[in-house]
Short mmCIF file of C-alpha atoms in Angstrom, two decimals:
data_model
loop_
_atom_site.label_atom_id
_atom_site.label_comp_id
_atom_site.label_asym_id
_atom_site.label_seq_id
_atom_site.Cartn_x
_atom_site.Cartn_y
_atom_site.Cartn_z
CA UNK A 53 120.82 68.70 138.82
CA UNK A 54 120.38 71.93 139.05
CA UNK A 55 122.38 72.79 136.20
CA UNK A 56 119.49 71.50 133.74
CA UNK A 57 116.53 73.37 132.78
CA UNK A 58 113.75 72.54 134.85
CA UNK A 59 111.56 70.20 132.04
CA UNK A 60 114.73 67.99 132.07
CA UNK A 61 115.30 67.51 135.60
CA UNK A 62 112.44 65.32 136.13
CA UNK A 63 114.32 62.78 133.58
CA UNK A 64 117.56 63.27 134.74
CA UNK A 65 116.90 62.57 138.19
CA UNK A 66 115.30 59.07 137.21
CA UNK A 67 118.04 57.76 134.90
CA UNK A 68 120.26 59.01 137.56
CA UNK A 69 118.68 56.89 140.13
CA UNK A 70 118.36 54.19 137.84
CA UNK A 71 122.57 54.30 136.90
CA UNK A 72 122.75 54.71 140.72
CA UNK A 73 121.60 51.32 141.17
CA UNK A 74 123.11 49.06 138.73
CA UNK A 75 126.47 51.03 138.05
CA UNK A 76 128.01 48.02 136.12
CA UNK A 77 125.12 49.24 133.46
CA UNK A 78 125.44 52.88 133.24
CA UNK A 79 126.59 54.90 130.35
CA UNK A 80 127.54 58.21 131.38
CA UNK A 81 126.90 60.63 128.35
CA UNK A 82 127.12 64.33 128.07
CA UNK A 83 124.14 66.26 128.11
CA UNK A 84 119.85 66.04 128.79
CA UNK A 85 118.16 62.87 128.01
CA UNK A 86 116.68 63.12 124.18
CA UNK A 87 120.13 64.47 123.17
CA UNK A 88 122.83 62.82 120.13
CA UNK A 89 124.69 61.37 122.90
CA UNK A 90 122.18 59.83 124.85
CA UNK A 91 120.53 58.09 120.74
CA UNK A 92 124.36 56.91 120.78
CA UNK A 93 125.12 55.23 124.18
CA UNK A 94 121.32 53.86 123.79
CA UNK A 95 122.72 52.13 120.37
CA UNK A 96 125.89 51.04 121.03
CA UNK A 97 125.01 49.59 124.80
CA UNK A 98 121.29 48.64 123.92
CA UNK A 99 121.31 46.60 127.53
CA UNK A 100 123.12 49.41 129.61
CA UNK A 101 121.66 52.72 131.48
CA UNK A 102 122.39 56.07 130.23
CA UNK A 103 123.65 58.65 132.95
CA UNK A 104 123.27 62.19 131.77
CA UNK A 105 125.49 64.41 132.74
CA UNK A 106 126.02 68.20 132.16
CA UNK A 107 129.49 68.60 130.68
CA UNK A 108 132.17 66.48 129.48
CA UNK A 109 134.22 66.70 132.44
CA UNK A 110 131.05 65.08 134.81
CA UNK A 111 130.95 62.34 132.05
CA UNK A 112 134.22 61.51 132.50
CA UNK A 113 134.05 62.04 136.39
CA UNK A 114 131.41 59.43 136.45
CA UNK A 115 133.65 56.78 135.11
CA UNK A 116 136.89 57.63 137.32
CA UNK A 117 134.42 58.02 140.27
CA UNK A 118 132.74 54.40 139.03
CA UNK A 119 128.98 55.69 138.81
CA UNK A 120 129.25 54.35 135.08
CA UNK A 121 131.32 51.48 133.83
CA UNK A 122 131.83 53.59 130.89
CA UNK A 123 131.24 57.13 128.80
CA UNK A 124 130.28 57.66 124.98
CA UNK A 125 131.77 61.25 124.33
CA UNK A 126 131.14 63.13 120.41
CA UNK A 127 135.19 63.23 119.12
CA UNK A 128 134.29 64.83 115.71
CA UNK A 129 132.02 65.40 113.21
CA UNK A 130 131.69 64.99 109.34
CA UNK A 131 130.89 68.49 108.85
CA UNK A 132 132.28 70.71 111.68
CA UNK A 133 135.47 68.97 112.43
CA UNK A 134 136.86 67.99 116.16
CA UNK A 135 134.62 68.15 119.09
CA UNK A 136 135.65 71.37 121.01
CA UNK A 137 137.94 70.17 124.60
CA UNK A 138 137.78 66.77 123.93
CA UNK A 139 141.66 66.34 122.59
CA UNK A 140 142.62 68.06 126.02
CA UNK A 141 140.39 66.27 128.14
CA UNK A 142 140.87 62.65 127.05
CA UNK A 143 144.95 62.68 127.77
CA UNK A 144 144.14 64.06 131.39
CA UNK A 145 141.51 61.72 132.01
CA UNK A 146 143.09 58.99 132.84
CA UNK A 147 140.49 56.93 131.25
CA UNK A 148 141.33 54.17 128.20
CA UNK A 149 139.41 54.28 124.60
CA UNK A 150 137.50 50.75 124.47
CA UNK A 151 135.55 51.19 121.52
CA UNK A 152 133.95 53.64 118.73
CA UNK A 153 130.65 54.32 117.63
CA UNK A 154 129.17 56.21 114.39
CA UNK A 155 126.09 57.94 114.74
CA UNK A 156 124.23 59.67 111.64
CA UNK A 157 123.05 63.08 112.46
CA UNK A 158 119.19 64.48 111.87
CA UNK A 159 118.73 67.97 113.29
CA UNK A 160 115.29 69.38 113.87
CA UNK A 161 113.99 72.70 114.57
CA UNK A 162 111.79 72.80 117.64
CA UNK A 163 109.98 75.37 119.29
CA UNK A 164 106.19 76.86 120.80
CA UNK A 165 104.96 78.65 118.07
CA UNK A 166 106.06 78.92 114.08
CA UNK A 167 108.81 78.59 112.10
CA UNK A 168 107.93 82.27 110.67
CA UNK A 169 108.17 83.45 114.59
CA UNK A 170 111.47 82.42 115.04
CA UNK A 171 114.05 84.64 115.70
CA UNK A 172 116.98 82.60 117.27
CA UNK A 173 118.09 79.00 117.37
CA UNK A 174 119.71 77.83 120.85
CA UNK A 175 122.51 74.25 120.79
CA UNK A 176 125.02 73.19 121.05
CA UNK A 177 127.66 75.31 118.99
CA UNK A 178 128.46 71.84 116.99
CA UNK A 179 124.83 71.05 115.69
CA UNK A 180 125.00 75.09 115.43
CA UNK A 181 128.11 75.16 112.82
CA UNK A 182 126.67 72.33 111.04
CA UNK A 183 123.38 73.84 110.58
CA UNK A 184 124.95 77.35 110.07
CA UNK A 185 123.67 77.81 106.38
CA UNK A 186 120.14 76.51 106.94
CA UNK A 187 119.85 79.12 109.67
CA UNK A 188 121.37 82.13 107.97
CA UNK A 189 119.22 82.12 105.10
CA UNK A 190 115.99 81.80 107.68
CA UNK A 191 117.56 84.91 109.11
CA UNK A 192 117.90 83.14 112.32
CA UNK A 193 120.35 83.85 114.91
CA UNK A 194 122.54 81.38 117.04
CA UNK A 195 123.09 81.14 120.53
CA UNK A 196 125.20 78.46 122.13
CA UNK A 197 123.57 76.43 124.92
CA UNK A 198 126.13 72.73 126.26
CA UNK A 199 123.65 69.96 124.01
CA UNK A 200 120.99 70.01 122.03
CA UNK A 201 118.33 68.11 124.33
CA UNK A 202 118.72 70.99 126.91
CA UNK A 203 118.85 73.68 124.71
CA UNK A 204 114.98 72.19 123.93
CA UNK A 205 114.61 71.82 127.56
CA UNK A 206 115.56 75.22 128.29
CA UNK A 207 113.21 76.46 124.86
CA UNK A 208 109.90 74.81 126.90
CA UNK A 209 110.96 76.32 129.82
CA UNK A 210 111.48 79.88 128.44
CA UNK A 211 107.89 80.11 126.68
CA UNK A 212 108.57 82.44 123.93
CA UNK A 213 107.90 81.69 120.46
CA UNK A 214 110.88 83.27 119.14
CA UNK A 215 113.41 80.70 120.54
CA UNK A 216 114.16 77.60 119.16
CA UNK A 217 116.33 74.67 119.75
CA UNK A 218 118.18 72.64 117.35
CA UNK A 219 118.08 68.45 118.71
CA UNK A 220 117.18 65.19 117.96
CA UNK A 221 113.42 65.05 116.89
CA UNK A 222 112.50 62.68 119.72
CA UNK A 223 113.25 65.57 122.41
CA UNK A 224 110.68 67.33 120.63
CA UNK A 225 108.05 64.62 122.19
CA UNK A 226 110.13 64.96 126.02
CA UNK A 227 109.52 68.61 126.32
CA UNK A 228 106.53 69.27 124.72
CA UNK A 229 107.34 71.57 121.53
CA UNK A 230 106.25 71.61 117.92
CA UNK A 231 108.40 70.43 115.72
CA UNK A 232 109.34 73.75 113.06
CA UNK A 233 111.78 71.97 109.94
CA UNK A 234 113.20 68.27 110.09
CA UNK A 235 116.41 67.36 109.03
CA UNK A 236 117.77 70.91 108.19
CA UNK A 237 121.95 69.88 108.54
CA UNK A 238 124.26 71.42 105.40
CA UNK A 239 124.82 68.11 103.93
CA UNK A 240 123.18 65.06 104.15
CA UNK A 241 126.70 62.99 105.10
CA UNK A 242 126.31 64.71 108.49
CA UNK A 243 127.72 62.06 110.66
CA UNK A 244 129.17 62.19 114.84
CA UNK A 245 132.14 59.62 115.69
CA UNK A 246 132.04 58.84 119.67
CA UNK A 247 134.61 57.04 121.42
CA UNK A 248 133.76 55.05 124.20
CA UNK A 249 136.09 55.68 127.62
CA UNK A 250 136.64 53.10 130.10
CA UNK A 251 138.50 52.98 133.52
CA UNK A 252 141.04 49.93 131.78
CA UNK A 253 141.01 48.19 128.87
CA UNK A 254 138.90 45.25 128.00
CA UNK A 255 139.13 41.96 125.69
CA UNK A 256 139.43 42.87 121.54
CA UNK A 257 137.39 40.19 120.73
CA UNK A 258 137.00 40.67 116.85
CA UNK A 259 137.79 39.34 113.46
CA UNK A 260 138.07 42.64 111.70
CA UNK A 261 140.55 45.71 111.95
CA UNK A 262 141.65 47.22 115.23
CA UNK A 263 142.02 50.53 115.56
CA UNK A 264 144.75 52.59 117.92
CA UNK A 265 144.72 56.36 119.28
CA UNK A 266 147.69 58.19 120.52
CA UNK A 267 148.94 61.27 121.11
CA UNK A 268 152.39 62.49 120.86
CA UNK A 269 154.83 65.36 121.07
CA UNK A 270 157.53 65.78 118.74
CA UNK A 271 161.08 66.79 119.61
CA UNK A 272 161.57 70.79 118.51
CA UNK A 273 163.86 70.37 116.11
CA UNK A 274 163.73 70.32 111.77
CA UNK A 275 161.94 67.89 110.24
CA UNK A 276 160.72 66.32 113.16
CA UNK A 277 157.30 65.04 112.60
CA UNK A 278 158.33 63.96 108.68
CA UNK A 279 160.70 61.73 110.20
CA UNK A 280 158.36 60.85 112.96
CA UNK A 281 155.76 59.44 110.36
CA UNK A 282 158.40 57.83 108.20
CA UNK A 283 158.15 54.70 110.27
CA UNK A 284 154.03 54.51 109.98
CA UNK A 285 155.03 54.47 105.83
CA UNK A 286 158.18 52.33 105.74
CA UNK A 287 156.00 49.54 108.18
CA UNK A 288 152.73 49.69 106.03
CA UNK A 289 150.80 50.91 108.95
CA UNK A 290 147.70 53.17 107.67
CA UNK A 291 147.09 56.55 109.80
CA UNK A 292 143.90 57.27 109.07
CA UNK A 293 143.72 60.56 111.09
CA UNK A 294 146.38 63.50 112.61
CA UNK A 295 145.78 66.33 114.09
CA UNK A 296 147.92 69.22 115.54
CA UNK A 297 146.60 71.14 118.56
CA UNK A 298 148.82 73.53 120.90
CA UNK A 299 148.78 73.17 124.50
CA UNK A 300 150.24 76.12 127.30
CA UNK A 301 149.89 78.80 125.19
CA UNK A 302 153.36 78.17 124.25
CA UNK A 303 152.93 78.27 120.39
CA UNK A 304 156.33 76.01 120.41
CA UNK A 305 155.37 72.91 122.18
CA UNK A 306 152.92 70.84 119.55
CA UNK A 307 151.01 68.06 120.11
CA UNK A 308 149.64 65.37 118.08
CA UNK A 309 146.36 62.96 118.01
CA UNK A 310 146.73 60.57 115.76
CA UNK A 311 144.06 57.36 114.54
CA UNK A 312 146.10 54.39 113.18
CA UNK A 313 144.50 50.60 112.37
CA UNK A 314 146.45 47.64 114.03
CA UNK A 315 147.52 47.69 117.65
CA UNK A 316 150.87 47.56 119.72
CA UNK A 317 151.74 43.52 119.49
CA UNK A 318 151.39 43.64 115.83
CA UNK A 319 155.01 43.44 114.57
CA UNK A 320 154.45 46.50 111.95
CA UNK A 321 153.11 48.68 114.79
CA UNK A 322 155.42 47.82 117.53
CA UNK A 323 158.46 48.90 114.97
CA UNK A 324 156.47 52.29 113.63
CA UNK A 325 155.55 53.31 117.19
CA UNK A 326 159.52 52.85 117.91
CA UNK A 327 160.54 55.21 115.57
CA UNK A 328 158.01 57.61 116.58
CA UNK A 329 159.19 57.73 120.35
CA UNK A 330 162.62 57.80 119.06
CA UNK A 331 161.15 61.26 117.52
CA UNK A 332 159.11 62.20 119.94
CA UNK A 333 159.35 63.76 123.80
CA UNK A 334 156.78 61.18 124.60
CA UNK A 335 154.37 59.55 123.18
CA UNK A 336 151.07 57.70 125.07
CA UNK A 337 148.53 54.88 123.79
CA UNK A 338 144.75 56.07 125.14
CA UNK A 339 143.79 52.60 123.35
CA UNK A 340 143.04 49.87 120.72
CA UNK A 341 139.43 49.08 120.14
CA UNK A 342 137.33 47.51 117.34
CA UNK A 343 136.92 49.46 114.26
CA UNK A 344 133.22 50.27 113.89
CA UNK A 345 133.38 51.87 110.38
CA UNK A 346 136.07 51.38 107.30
CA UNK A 347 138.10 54.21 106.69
CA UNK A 348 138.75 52.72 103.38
#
């Protein structure tokens, strides 16, 4: 609790207490209440109870600890790319993907006194990157803070006109600050996938396309990962994302997160996914959930 600036720990301790007593409800979400997160797990569980929390790591925590039935954690963004941690964090989580959810972006400048006052803009470093021209030529500086709701928090608290915070507008309203330029992003296709982590998986119950995340690492040897992906091509099974990332410190040992539609049981998956371990030094589901947006 202490962790938040003081005009947010008023919130956080009710929603806490709230999650506390109706855990099968709660949607643990990084960050202070007001912030992207918390507009997401409010719109894709419009029945459950958001649980801040101050990190990723005490999101996922409350899940594995069953304070939540579930997280909604930012994976990547339209503009800035992957979410910072996150491809680390989900594999040693021990938690399963159970669903996606888009969320359209709006940043706002908020602060105490005027726009012309400003001399530094406090957020996350996400909403910071994607606002990065915007600021620049307002000659405004940028100072990372863990989420956008308690940078604005921790703006009120501070009381100088010269720092701002970059959120959603409504935490404008929570903490009491002016609201200095709306919608201020680089492009207007500014747009925040979350994926939503569960302890186990739960029914697909859908008509449309199913999507599947893994993560693999491919044997150190030529043409490796060409070979690897041969079998998605061969099968007719669409990747619609991969990413590299190196973990150790190594700089030999790659690993792989990949977004593919269908699931393991489909025939065409099952026989692409067997070609890939044959290429691989392992390879690990984190789940098959609903696709909430065509990647077509």
């Amino acid at each position: 609790m202490e962790s938040y600036a003081a005009p947010a720990r008023p919130l956080v301790e009710a929603m806490t207490a709230a999650a506390a007593a109706d855990p099968a409800r709660a949607v643990a979400f990084q960050g202070a209440p007001g912030a992207n997160s918390h507009v997401a797990a409010r719109e894709a569980f419009p029945d459950g109870l958001p649980l801040p929390c101050f990190d990723f790591a005490d999101a996922i925590d409350a899940v594995r600890e069953a304070r939540a039935d579930c997280a909604i954690i930012p994976i990547e963004n339209s503009l800035h790319g992957r979410v910072a941690d996150i491809h680390f964090l989900l594999p040693e989580s021990g938690l399963v993907i159970t669903g996606e959810h888009f969320l359209t972006i709006r940043h706002t400048l908020m602060g105490l006194g005027t726009r012309d006052e400003v001399r530094e803009a406090m957020s996350h470093p996400q909403a910071l990157g994607q606002c990065r021209h915007w600021l620049r030529a307002h000659a405004i500086q940028q100072k990372s803070y863990p989420d956008t709701a308690g940078a604005a928090a921790m703006v009120a608290e501070l009381g100088d006109p010269r720092i701002a915070a970059l959120a959603p507008a409504a935490a404008a309203e929570l903490y009491g600050l002016r609201i200095l330029a709306d919608d201020i992003a680089d492009a207007d296709h500014n747009m925040t996938r979350f994926v939503v982590l569960a302890r186990g998986s739960k029914p697909i119950v859908t008509d449309g396309a199913i999507m599947t995340t893994l993560i693999f690492e491919v044997k150190n040897v030529p043409a490796a990962l060409y070979k690897a992906m041969g079998g998605f091509a061969t099968n007719g099974v669409n990747m619609t994302k991969l990413e590299s990332y190196q973990r150790g410190g190594s700089f030999a040992a790659t690993e792989f997160y990949a977004d593919i539609e269908g699931r393991p049981g489909d025939a065409n998956v099952d026989r692409a996914l067997e070609e890939l371990g044959f290429h691989s030094k392992w390879l690990r589901v984190l789940g098959s959930y609903p696709q909430a947006r065509s990647r077509g």
